[in-house]
Amino acid sequence: MAGTKEIKSHIESVGETRKITNAMYLIASTKLQKARQELEQTRPYFEALRGEIKRIFHTAYRVDSHYFYPVGNDAPLEGTYGCLVITADKGLAGAYNQNAIREAQQLLERHPDTKLFVVGEYGRRFFDQRKIPIEHSFLYTAQNPTMARAREISALLMSGFDRGELKEIFVIYTDMESAMSFQARAARLLPFHRTHFAGTPAAEGAMTERYEFYPDVKDVLNSIMHSYVTGFIYSALIDSFCCEQNARMSAMDNANRNAEKLLGELSLQYNRVRQAAITQEITEISAGARAQRQKKGR
């Protein structure tokens, strides 16, 4: 049985670990709030872009663009796919990274001819260790998603799509459904379905005016799509980052609870061992005193 010294050392070790997990919880909470604010600040711009794309299709629904499936055709395309996988730079976030990687593995099983584009050190290590080739690894950290980085990712992916090297592009990210739940998703980024931009009856009713497009409606649509894809990727980066911090907060909260429980059990064990040692000392002193009295009596 462990002595008081070993138990006390264990208590101090658990206490130090609890300080670290509590600090990580607070840091994750601050990062989560900041990322949500950044997303809310940029959301109106990309919602406006979506509205303009709706307006274009309301004016010329059958406009031809290689960023969209042809009218009436939504069959999967043959050829090489591209997949952007967004993971974190480190663990300690529950099943956040594993869920995103599982989605990537399922996509690779369905379509082996897929090129991987990876964000996050965790995903890079995972695929490297299993000898799964990575087409491009974005070496900057996943901890600071910015619009500039979203533009860099968008430019690389759309360049491959425009040249015909990538027939379809998917983004695997983690979507925060609510403050307490999130889910890894594999969303097809390109080509889009036209129904993706179908407006509500009220919104379509408001688009009664006709517009002229220069130089033509196809060029305008293709130009807007570059900005829209950048916004989609930026939103995926922010959503994933928020989910990572939320998952880390949950993991650190569970760690704090377990530490509190363990400290309670160790304190109880320490008091029992200490009381047993005191009782043993008293018993030995009493026995020694009794032996002295008996010796003196003889």
Short mmCIF file of N, CA and C in Angstrom, two decimals, residues 75-249:
data_model
loop_
_atom_site.label_atom_id
_atom_site.label_comp_id
_atom_site.label_asym_id
_atom_site.label_seq_id
_atom_site.Cartn_x
_atom_site.Cartn_y
_atom_site.Cartn_z
N ALA A 75 -25.25 13.50 -62.53
CA ALA A 75 -24.52 12.24 -62.34
C ALA A 75 -23.08 12.53 -61.96
N PRO A 76 -22.47 11.69 -61.09
CA PRO A 76 -21.06 11.87 -60.74
C PRO A 76 -20.17 11.83 -61.98
N LEU A 77 -19.15 12.65 -62.00
CA LEU A 77 -18.27 12.74 -63.15
C LEU A 77 -17.12 11.75 -63.03
N GLU A 78 -16.64 11.28 -64.15
CA GLU A 78 -15.50 10.37 -64.18
C GLU A 78 -14.20 11.17 -64.20
N GLY A 79 -13.18 10.65 -63.54
CA GLY A 79 -11.89 11.31 -63.54
C GLY A 79 -11.35 11.49 -62.14
N THR A 80 -10.32 12.33 -62.03
CA THR A 80 -9.64 12.56 -60.76
C THR A 80 -10.40 13.57 -59.92
N TYR A 81 -10.57 13.25 -58.64
CA TYR A 81 -11.21 14.15 -57.71
C TYR A 81 -10.14 14.85 -56.87
N GLY A 82 -10.49 15.99 -56.33
CA GLY A 82 -9.67 16.67 -55.36
C GLY A 82 -10.40 16.74 -54.04
N CYS A 83 -9.68 16.60 -52.94
CA CYS A 83 -10.31 16.61 -51.62
C CYS A 83 -9.49 17.46 -50.66
N LEU A 84 -10.09 18.52 -50.15
CA LEU A 84 -9.46 19.35 -49.14
C LEU A 84 -9.87 18.82 -47.76
N VAL A 85 -8.89 18.36 -46.98
CA VAL A 85 -9.16 17.79 -45.66
C VAL A 85 -8.66 18.78 -44.61
N ILE A 86 -9.57 19.22 -43.75
CA ILE A 86 -9.23 20.21 -42.72
C ILE A 86 -9.18 19.51 -41.36
N THR A 87 -7.98 19.46 -40.78
CA THR A 87 -7.79 18.90 -39.45
C THR A 87 -7.12 19.95 -38.56
N ALA A 88 -6.78 19.54 -37.34
CA ALA A 88 -6.12 20.46 -36.40
C ALA A 88 -4.62 20.22 -36.44
N ASP A 89 -3.90 21.07 -35.71
CA ASP A 89 -2.45 20.91 -35.60
C ASP A 89 -2.05 20.00 -34.45
N LYS A 90 -2.98 19.73 -33.55
CA LYS A 90 -2.65 18.88 -32.40
C LYS A 90 -3.91 18.16 -31.95
N GLY A 91 -3.71 17.23 -31.03
CA GLY A 91 -4.81 16.44 -30.51
C GLY A 91 -5.45 17.11 -29.30
N LEU A 92 -5.81 16.30 -28.32
CA LEU A 92 -6.47 16.79 -27.09
C LEU A 92 -7.78 17.50 -27.43
N ALA A 93 -8.49 16.98 -28.47
CA ALA A 93 -9.76 17.58 -28.87
C ALA A 93 -10.80 16.49 -29.11
N GLY A 94 -10.78 15.47 -28.28
CA GLY A 94 -11.76 14.40 -28.42
C GLY A 94 -11.62 13.68 -29.75
N ALA A 95 -12.74 13.44 -30.42
CA ALA A 95 -12.75 12.71 -31.69
C ALA A 95 -12.78 13.66 -32.89
N TYR A 96 -12.43 14.93 -32.67
CA TYR A 96 -12.52 15.92 -33.76
C TYR A 96 -11.69 15.49 -34.97
N ASN A 97 -10.42 15.20 -34.80
CA ASN A 97 -9.55 14.84 -35.92
C ASN A 97 -9.92 13.49 -36.51
N GLN A 98 -10.23 12.52 -35.67
CA GLN A 98 -10.54 11.19 -36.16
C GLN A 98 -11.78 11.19 -37.05
N ASN A 99 -12.78 12.00 -36.70
CA ASN A 99 -14.01 12.04 -37.51
C ASN A 99 -13.73 12.61 -38.90
N ALA A 100 -12.92 13.66 -38.98
CA ALA A 100 -12.59 14.24 -40.29
C ALA A 100 -11.78 13.25 -41.13
N ILE A 101 -10.83 12.58 -40.53
CA ILE A 101 -10.01 11.62 -41.26
C ILE A 101 -10.84 10.43 -41.71
N ARG A 102 -11.80 10.02 -40.89
CA ARG A 102 -12.66 8.91 -41.27
C ARG A 102 -13.47 9.27 -42.53
N GLU A 103 -13.94 10.51 -42.61
CA GLU A 103 -14.66 10.93 -43.82
C GLU A 103 -13.75 10.89 -45.04
N ALA A 104 -12.49 11.30 -44.87
CA ALA A 104 -11.53 11.27 -45.99
C ALA A 104 -11.27 9.83 -46.43
N GLN A 105 -11.14 8.91 -45.48
CA GLN A 105 -10.90 7.52 -45.83
C GLN A 105 -12.09 6.92 -46.58
N GLN A 106 -13.30 7.28 -46.17
CA GLN A 106 -14.48 6.78 -46.87
C GLN A 106 -14.53 7.30 -48.30
N LEU A 107 -14.16 8.57 -48.50
CA LEU A 107 -14.12 9.12 -49.86
C LEU A 107 -13.07 8.41 -50.70
N LEU A 108 -11.90 8.12 -50.12
CA LEU A 108 -10.86 7.40 -50.84
C LEU A 108 -11.30 5.98 -51.21
N GLU A 109 -12.07 5.35 -50.34
CA GLU A 109 -12.58 4.01 -50.65
C GLU A 109 -13.58 4.06 -51.80
N ARG A 110 -14.44 5.07 -51.82
CA ARG A 110 -15.44 5.18 -52.89
C ARG A 110 -14.79 5.58 -54.21
N HIS A 111 -13.78 6.44 -54.14
CA HIS A 111 -13.14 6.94 -55.36
C HIS A 111 -11.63 7.00 -55.13
N PRO A 112 -10.92 5.90 -55.38
CA PRO A 112 -9.47 5.88 -55.10
C PRO A 112 -8.68 6.93 -55.85
N ASP A 113 -9.15 7.35 -57.02
CA ASP A 113 -8.43 8.35 -57.81
C ASP A 113 -8.75 9.75 -57.27
N THR A 114 -8.27 10.01 -56.06
CA THR A 114 -8.54 11.28 -55.39
C THR A 114 -7.22 11.86 -54.88
N LYS A 115 -7.00 13.12 -55.17
CA LYS A 115 -5.81 13.83 -54.69
C LYS A 115 -6.16 14.57 -53.41
N LEU A 116 -5.30 14.43 -52.41
CA LEU A 116 -5.56 15.02 -51.11
C LEU A 116 -4.82 16.36 -50.97
N PHE A 117 -5.54 17.34 -50.45
CA PHE A 117 -4.98 18.64 -50.09
C PHE A 117 -5.29 18.82 -48.61
N VAL A 118 -4.25 18.91 -47.79
CA VAL A 118 -4.43 18.78 -46.34
C VAL A 118 -4.06 20.07 -45.62
N VAL A 119 -4.94 20.45 -44.69
CA VAL A 119 -4.68 21.55 -43.76
C VAL A 119 -4.61 20.95 -42.36
N GLY A 120 -3.55 21.24 -41.62
CA GLY A 120 -3.43 20.75 -40.26
C GLY A 120 -2.35 19.70 -40.11
N GLU A 121 -1.52 19.85 -39.09
CA GLU A 121 -0.40 18.94 -38.85
C GLU A 121 -0.87 17.53 -38.52
N TYR A 122 -2.02 17.41 -37.84
CA TYR A 122 -2.52 16.08 -37.46
C TYR A 122 -2.83 15.26 -38.70
N GLY A 123 -3.50 15.86 -39.69
CA GLY A 123 -3.82 15.15 -40.91
C GLY A 123 -2.57 14.80 -41.70
N ARG A 124 -1.60 15.72 -41.75
CA ARG A 124 -0.36 15.44 -42.48
C ARG A 124 0.35 14.23 -41.88
N ARG A 125 0.47 14.19 -40.56
CA ARG A 125 1.15 13.05 -39.91
C ARG A 125 0.39 11.75 -40.16
N PHE A 126 -0.92 11.80 -40.10
CA PHE A 126 -1.73 10.59 -40.27
C PHE A 126 -1.49 9.98 -41.65
N PHE A 127 -1.60 10.78 -42.70
CA PHE A 127 -1.46 10.24 -44.05
C PHE A 127 -0.01 9.87 -44.36
N ASP A 128 0.95 10.62 -43.83
CA ASP A 128 2.36 10.29 -44.04
C ASP A 128 2.72 8.95 -43.40
N GLN A 129 2.23 8.72 -42.19
CA GLN A 129 2.56 7.49 -41.49
C GLN A 129 1.99 6.26 -42.20
N ARG A 130 0.88 6.45 -42.91
CA ARG A 130 0.23 5.33 -43.63
C ARG A 130 0.58 5.32 -45.11
N LYS A 131 1.57 6.14 -45.48
CA LYS A 131 2.07 6.16 -46.86
C LYS A 131 0.97 6.50 -47.87
N ILE A 132 0.01 7.32 -47.45
CA ILE A 132 -1.04 7.78 -48.36
C ILE A 132 -0.55 9.09 -48.98
N PRO A 133 -0.42 9.15 -50.30
CA PRO A 133 0.17 10.34 -50.93
C PRO A 133 -0.69 11.58 -50.73
N ILE A 134 -0.02 12.71 -50.50
CA ILE A 134 -0.67 14.01 -50.36
C ILE A 134 -0.25 14.87 -51.54
N GLU A 135 -1.22 15.38 -52.28
CA GLU A 135 -0.92 16.21 -53.44
C GLU A 135 -0.31 17.54 -53.03
N HIS A 136 -0.90 18.17 -51.99
CA HIS A 136 -0.36 19.45 -51.51
C HIS A 136 -0.71 19.59 -50.04
N SER A 137 0.28 19.98 -49.27
CA SER A 137 0.09 20.21 -47.85
C SER A 137 0.30 21.68 -47.55
N PHE A 138 -0.71 22.32 -46.99
CA PHE A 138 -0.61 23.74 -46.64
C PHE A 138 0.09 23.82 -45.29
N LEU A 139 1.33 24.26 -45.32
CA LEU A 139 2.20 24.13 -44.16
C LEU A 139 1.91 25.13 -43.06
N TYR A 140 1.13 26.17 -43.34
CA TYR A 140 0.83 27.11 -42.27
C TYR A 140 -0.14 26.47 -41.27
N THR A 141 -0.16 27.03 -40.11
CA THR A 141 -0.95 26.45 -39.03
C THR A 141 -2.45 26.56 -39.28
N ALA A 142 -3.19 25.56 -38.77
CA ALA A 142 -4.65 25.60 -38.85
C ALA A 142 -5.24 26.42 -37.71
N GLN A 143 -4.38 26.94 -36.83
CA GLN A 143 -4.87 27.66 -35.66
C GLN A 143 -5.26 29.10 -35.98
N ASN A 144 -4.94 29.57 -37.16
CA ASN A 144 -5.23 30.98 -37.47
C ASN A 144 -5.81 31.09 -38.87
N PRO A 145 -7.06 30.65 -39.08
CA PRO A 145 -7.67 30.75 -40.41
C PRO A 145 -7.93 32.20 -40.80
N THR A 146 -7.48 32.58 -41.98
CA THR A 146 -7.65 33.94 -42.47
C THR A 146 -8.18 33.90 -43.90
N MET A 147 -8.68 35.05 -44.36
CA MET A 147 -9.18 35.15 -45.71
C MET A 147 -8.04 34.98 -46.72
N ALA A 148 -6.84 35.47 -46.40
CA ALA A 148 -5.71 35.33 -47.31
C ALA A 148 -5.39 33.86 -47.54
N ARG A 149 -5.44 33.06 -46.49
CA ARG A 149 -5.16 31.64 -46.65
C ARG A 149 -6.27 30.94 -47.40
N ALA A 150 -7.50 31.37 -47.18
CA ALA A 150 -8.62 30.80 -47.94
C ALA A 150 -8.47 31.10 -49.42
N ARG A 151 -7.99 32.30 -49.77
CA ARG A 151 -7.77 32.64 -51.18
C ARG A 151 -6.67 31.77 -51.79
N GLU A 152 -5.62 31.51 -51.00
CA GLU A 152 -4.53 30.67 -51.50
C GLU A 152 -5.03 29.26 -51.79
N ILE A 153 -5.79 28.70 -50.87
CA ILE A 153 -6.34 27.35 -51.07
C ILE A 153 -7.29 27.34 -52.26
N SER A 154 -8.17 28.34 -52.33
CA SER A 154 -9.13 28.42 -53.43
C SER A 154 -8.44 28.53 -54.78
N ALA A 155 -7.39 29.35 -54.86
CA ALA A 155 -6.68 29.53 -56.13
C ALA A 155 -6.06 28.22 -56.60
N LEU A 156 -5.48 27.45 -55.69
CA LEU A 156 -4.85 26.19 -56.07
C LEU A 156 -5.89 25.17 -56.54
N LEU A 157 -6.98 25.04 -55.80
CA LEU A 157 -8.00 24.07 -56.17
C LEU A 157 -8.69 24.44 -57.47
N MET A 158 -9.05 25.71 -57.62
CA MET A 158 -9.76 26.13 -58.82
C MET A 158 -8.85 26.11 -60.04
N SER A 159 -7.55 26.29 -59.84
CA SER A 159 -6.63 26.18 -60.96
C SER A 159 -6.63 24.76 -61.52
N GLY A 160 -6.61 23.77 -60.64
CA GLY A 160 -6.67 22.39 -61.09
C GLY A 160 -8.01 22.07 -61.73
N PHE A 161 -9.08 22.65 -61.21
CA PHE A 161 -10.41 22.41 -61.77
C PHE A 161 -10.54 23.08 -63.14
N ASP A 162 -10.05 24.30 -63.28
CA ASP A 162 -10.14 25.01 -64.56
C ASP A 162 -9.33 24.31 -65.65
N ARG A 163 -8.21 23.71 -65.29
CA ARG A 163 -7.39 23.01 -66.27
C ARG A 163 -7.93 21.63 -66.61
N GLY A 164 -8.95 21.19 -65.88
CA GLY A 164 -9.53 19.88 -66.13
C GLY A 164 -8.82 18.75 -65.43
N GLU A 165 -7.84 19.05 -64.59
CA GLU A 165 -7.12 18.01 -63.86
C GLU A 165 -7.98 17.42 -62.75
N LEU A 166 -8.87 18.21 -62.18
CA LEU A 166 -9.78 17.77 -61.13
C LEU A 166 -11.21 17.89 -61.64
N LYS A 167 -11.92 16.78 -61.68
CA LYS A 167 -13.28 16.79 -62.20
C LYS A 167 -14.29 17.20 -61.14
N GLU A 168 -14.04 16.81 -59.91
CA GLU A 168 -14.88 17.22 -58.78
C GLU A 168 -13.97 17.54 -57.60
N ILE A 169 -14.42 18.48 -56.79
CA ILE A 169 -13.65 18.89 -55.61
C ILE A 169 -14.55 18.79 -54.39
N PHE A 170 -14.02 18.14 -53.36
CA PHE A 170 -14.75 17.99 -52.09
C PHE A 170 -13.99 18.70 -50.97
N VAL A 171 -14.73 19.13 -49.99
CA VAL A 171 -14.15 19.73 -48.79
C VAL A 171 -14.64 18.93 -47.59
N ILE A 172 -13.70 18.37 -46.83
CA ILE A 172 -14.05 17.65 -45.61
C ILE A 172 -13.71 18.55 -44.44
N TYR A 173 -14.73 18.96 -43.73
CA TYR A 173 -14.57 19.86 -42.60
C TYR A 173 -15.55 19.46 -41.51
N THR A 174 -15.48 20.11 -40.39
CA THR A 174 -16.37 19.82 -39.27
C THR A 174 -17.33 20.98 -39.09
N ASP A 175 -18.61 20.67 -39.16
CA ASP A 175 -19.66 21.68 -39.12
C ASP A 175 -20.26 21.72 -37.72
N MET A 176 -20.32 22.92 -37.15
CA MET A 176 -20.92 23.08 -35.83
C MET A 176 -22.43 23.24 -35.99
N GLU A 177 -23.16 22.18 -35.67
CA GLU A 177 -24.61 22.22 -35.80
C GLU A 177 -25.25 23.05 -34.70
N SER A 178 -24.68 23.01 -33.52
CA SER A 178 -25.16 23.81 -32.39
C SER A 178 -23.98 24.00 -31.44
N ALA A 179 -24.25 24.67 -30.33
CA ALA A 179 -23.18 24.94 -29.37
C ALA A 179 -22.66 23.65 -28.72
N MET A 180 -23.45 22.58 -28.78
CA MET A 180 -23.08 21.35 -28.09
C MET A 180 -22.83 20.18 -29.04
N SER A 181 -23.08 20.34 -30.34
CA SER A 181 -22.91 19.22 -31.26
C SER A 181 -22.25 19.69 -32.54
N PHE A 182 -21.42 18.82 -33.11
CA PHE A 182 -20.77 19.10 -34.38
C PHE A 182 -20.55 17.79 -35.11
N GLN A 183 -20.40 17.88 -36.42
CA GLN A 183 -20.30 16.67 -37.23
C GLN A 183 -19.37 16.91 -38.40
N ALA A 184 -18.51 15.92 -38.70
CA ALA A 184 -17.63 15.98 -39.85
C ALA A 184 -18.45 15.75 -41.11
N ARG A 185 -18.21 16.58 -42.14
CA ARG A 185 -18.97 16.50 -43.38
C ARG A 185 -18.03 16.45 -44.57
N ALA A 186 -18.49 15.79 -45.62
CA ALA A 186 -17.79 15.80 -46.91
C ALA A 186 -18.72 16.52 -47.90
N ALA A 187 -18.44 17.78 -48.18
CA ALA A 187 -19.29 18.60 -49.05
C ALA A 187 -18.62 18.74 -50.41
N ARG A 188 -19.40 18.55 -51.48
CA ARG A 188 -18.85 18.75 -52.81
C ARG A 188 -18.78 20.25 -53.08
N LEU A 189 -17.59 20.73 -53.35
CA LEU A 189 -17.38 22.15 -53.59
C LEU A 189 -17.65 22.50 -55.05
N LEU A 190 -17.09 21.72 -55.97
CA LEU A 190 -17.28 21.95 -57.40
C LEU A 190 -17.46 20.60 -58.09
N PRO A 191 -18.29 20.55 -59.13
CA PRO A 191 -19.22 21.60 -59.59
C PRO A 191 -20.45 21.68 -58.70
N PHE A 192 -21.11 22.83 -58.71
CA PHE A 192 -22.32 23.05 -57.93
C PHE A 192 -23.54 22.55 -58.70
N HIS A 193 -24.58 22.24 -57.95
CA HIS A 193 -25.91 22.06 -58.54
C HIS A 193 -26.58 23.43 -58.61
N ARG A 194 -27.31 23.65 -59.66
CA ARG A 194 -28.03 24.92 -59.77
C ARG A 194 -29.07 25.08 -58.68
N THR A 195 -29.64 23.95 -58.24
CA THR A 195 -30.65 24.02 -57.18
C THR A 195 -30.05 24.49 -55.86
N HIS A 196 -28.71 24.43 -55.74
CA HIS A 196 -28.05 24.92 -54.53
C HIS A 196 -28.30 26.41 -54.32
N PHE A 197 -28.57 27.10 -55.42
CA PHE A 197 -28.80 28.54 -55.35
C PHE A 197 -30.25 28.90 -55.62
N ALA A 198 -31.13 27.91 -55.48
CA ALA A 198 -32.55 28.21 -55.67
C ALA A 198 -33.05 29.04 -54.51
N GLY A 199 -33.71 30.12 -54.80
CA GLY A 199 -34.21 31.01 -53.76
C GLY A 199 -35.60 30.63 -53.30
N THR A 200 -36.01 31.20 -52.20
CA THR A 200 -37.35 31.00 -51.71
C THR A 200 -38.33 31.73 -52.62
N PRO A 201 -39.62 31.35 -52.64
CA PRO A 201 -40.58 32.06 -53.48
C PRO A 201 -40.62 33.55 -53.21
N ALA A 202 -40.47 33.94 -51.92
CA ALA A 202 -40.50 35.37 -51.61
C ALA A 202 -39.31 36.09 -52.21
N ALA A 203 -38.12 35.43 -52.11
CA ALA A 203 -36.91 36.04 -52.65
C ALA A 203 -36.98 36.13 -54.17
N GLU A 204 -37.51 35.07 -54.82
CA GLU A 204 -37.60 35.08 -56.27
C GLU A 204 -38.60 36.12 -56.74
N GLY A 205 -39.65 36.31 -55.94
CA GLY A 205 -40.63 37.31 -56.31
C GLY A 205 -40.07 38.72 -56.28
N ALA A 206 -39.05 38.93 -55.43
CA ALA A 206 -38.45 40.26 -55.33
C ALA A 206 -37.51 40.54 -56.50
N MET A 207 -37.06 39.47 -57.22
CA MET A 207 -36.13 39.66 -58.34
C MET A 207 -36.91 39.81 -59.64
N THR A 208 -37.66 40.86 -59.75
CA THR A 208 -38.49 41.07 -60.93
C THR A 208 -37.78 41.89 -62.00
N GLU A 209 -36.76 42.62 -61.61
CA GLU A 209 -36.06 43.44 -62.59
C GLU A 209 -35.07 42.61 -63.39
N ARG A 210 -34.90 42.99 -64.66
CA ARG A 210 -33.93 42.34 -65.52
C ARG A 210 -32.67 43.17 -65.59
N TYR A 211 -31.52 42.51 -65.71
CA TYR A 211 -30.24 43.20 -65.70
C TYR A 211 -29.46 42.85 -66.97
N GLU A 212 -28.60 43.76 -67.36
CA GLU A 212 -27.68 43.52 -68.45
C GLU A 212 -26.31 43.17 -67.86
N PHE A 213 -25.65 42.19 -68.45
CA PHE A 213 -24.38 41.72 -67.92
C PHE A 213 -23.29 42.00 -68.96
N TYR A 214 -22.16 42.51 -68.45
CA TYR A 214 -21.05 42.84 -69.34
C TYR A 214 -19.78 42.15 -68.86
N PRO A 215 -19.04 41.47 -69.74
CA PRO A 215 -19.29 41.36 -71.18
C PRO A 215 -20.42 40.42 -71.53
N ASP A 216 -20.65 39.37 -70.69
CA ASP A 216 -21.84 38.53 -70.86
C ASP A 216 -22.11 37.84 -69.53
N VAL A 217 -23.26 37.19 -69.44
CA VAL A 217 -23.69 36.62 -68.17
C VAL A 217 -22.75 35.48 -67.72
N LYS A 218 -22.19 34.74 -68.68
CA LYS A 218 -21.30 33.64 -68.32
C LYS A 218 -20.03 34.15 -67.65
N ASP A 219 -19.42 35.21 -68.20
CA ASP A 219 -18.21 35.76 -67.61
C ASP A 219 -18.47 36.34 -66.22
N VAL A 220 -19.61 36.98 -66.07
CA VAL A 220 -19.97 37.53 -64.75
C VAL A 220 -20.13 36.41 -63.73
N LEU A 221 -20.82 35.34 -64.12
CA LEU A 221 -21.04 34.22 -63.21
C LEU A 221 -19.71 33.56 -62.81
N ASN A 222 -18.84 33.32 -63.79
CA ASN A 222 -17.55 32.69 -63.50
C ASN A 222 -16.69 33.56 -62.58
N SER A 223 -16.76 34.87 -62.77
CA SER A 223 -16.00 35.78 -61.92
C SER A 223 -16.51 35.74 -60.48
N ILE A 224 -17.82 35.73 -60.32
CA ILE A 224 -18.40 35.69 -58.97
C ILE A 224 -18.06 34.38 -58.27
N MET A 225 -18.01 33.27 -59.03
CA MET A 225 -17.79 31.97 -58.43
C MET A 225 -16.45 31.87 -57.74
N HIS A 226 -15.44 32.57 -58.25
CA HIS A 226 -14.12 32.54 -57.60
C HIS A 226 -14.23 33.11 -56.18
N SER A 227 -14.94 34.21 -56.04
CA SER A 227 -15.10 34.80 -54.72
C SER A 227 -15.98 33.93 -53.83
N TYR A 228 -17.00 33.32 -54.43
CA TYR A 228 -17.90 32.50 -53.63
C TYR A 228 -17.18 31.25 -53.11
N VAL A 229 -16.38 30.62 -53.94
CA VAL A 229 -15.63 29.43 -53.51
C VAL A 229 -14.65 29.80 -52.39
N THR A 230 -14.00 30.96 -52.53
CA THR A 230 -13.12 31.42 -51.46
C THR A 230 -13.88 31.58 -50.15
N GLY A 231 -15.07 32.15 -50.24
CA GLY A 231 -15.90 32.31 -49.04
C GLY A 231 -16.32 30.99 -48.45
N PHE A 232 -16.64 30.02 -49.31
CA PHE A 232 -17.02 28.69 -48.83
C PHE A 232 -15.86 28.05 -48.06
N ILE A 233 -14.65 28.14 -48.62
CA ILE A 233 -13.49 27.55 -47.96
C ILE A 233 -13.18 28.27 -46.65
N TYR A 234 -13.28 29.60 -46.67
CA TYR A 234 -13.03 30.36 -45.44
C TYR A 234 -14.04 29.97 -44.35
N SER A 235 -15.29 29.82 -44.75
CA SER A 235 -16.31 29.40 -43.79
C SER A 235 -16.00 28.01 -43.24
N ALA A 236 -15.54 27.10 -44.12
CA ALA A 236 -15.19 25.74 -43.67
C ALA A 236 -14.01 25.78 -42.69
N LEU A 237 -13.01 26.64 -42.98
CA LEU A 237 -11.87 26.76 -42.07
C LEU A 237 -12.31 27.28 -40.70
N ILE A 238 -13.15 28.31 -40.71
CA ILE A 238 -13.62 28.89 -39.44
C ILE A 238 -14.49 27.90 -38.69
N ASP A 239 -15.43 27.23 -39.41
CA ASP A 239 -16.30 26.26 -38.76
C ASP A 239 -15.47 25.15 -38.12
N SER A 240 -14.48 24.65 -38.85
CA SER A 240 -13.64 23.58 -38.31
C SER A 240 -12.86 24.06 -37.09
N PHE A 241 -12.35 25.29 -37.18
CA PHE A 241 -11.59 25.84 -36.06
C PHE A 241 -12.49 26.00 -34.83
N CYS A 242 -13.71 26.47 -35.04
CA CYS A 242 -14.66 26.60 -33.91
C CYS A 242 -14.97 25.24 -33.30
N CYS A 243 -15.19 24.24 -34.16
CA CYS A 243 -15.48 22.90 -33.65
C CYS A 243 -14.30 22.32 -32.89
N GLU A 244 -13.10 22.60 -33.39
CA GLU A 244 -11.90 22.13 -32.69
C GLU A 244 -11.83 22.71 -31.28
N GLN A 245 -12.04 24.01 -31.17
CA GLN A 245 -11.99 24.65 -29.85
C GLN A 245 -13.12 24.16 -28.96
N ASN A 246 -14.29 23.95 -29.56
CA ASN A 246 -15.41 23.44 -28.78
C ASN A 246 -15.12 22.03 -28.28
N ALA A 247 -14.54 21.19 -29.15
CA ALA A 247 -14.19 19.83 -28.75
C ALA A 247 -13.11 19.85 -27.67
N ARG A 248 -12.14 20.76 -27.80
CA ARG A 248 -11.07 20.85 -26.80
C ARG A 248 -11.64 21.32 -25.46
N MET A 249 -12.56 22.28 -25.51
CA MET A 249 -13.20 22.73 -24.27
C MET A 249 -13.89 21.57 -23.58
#
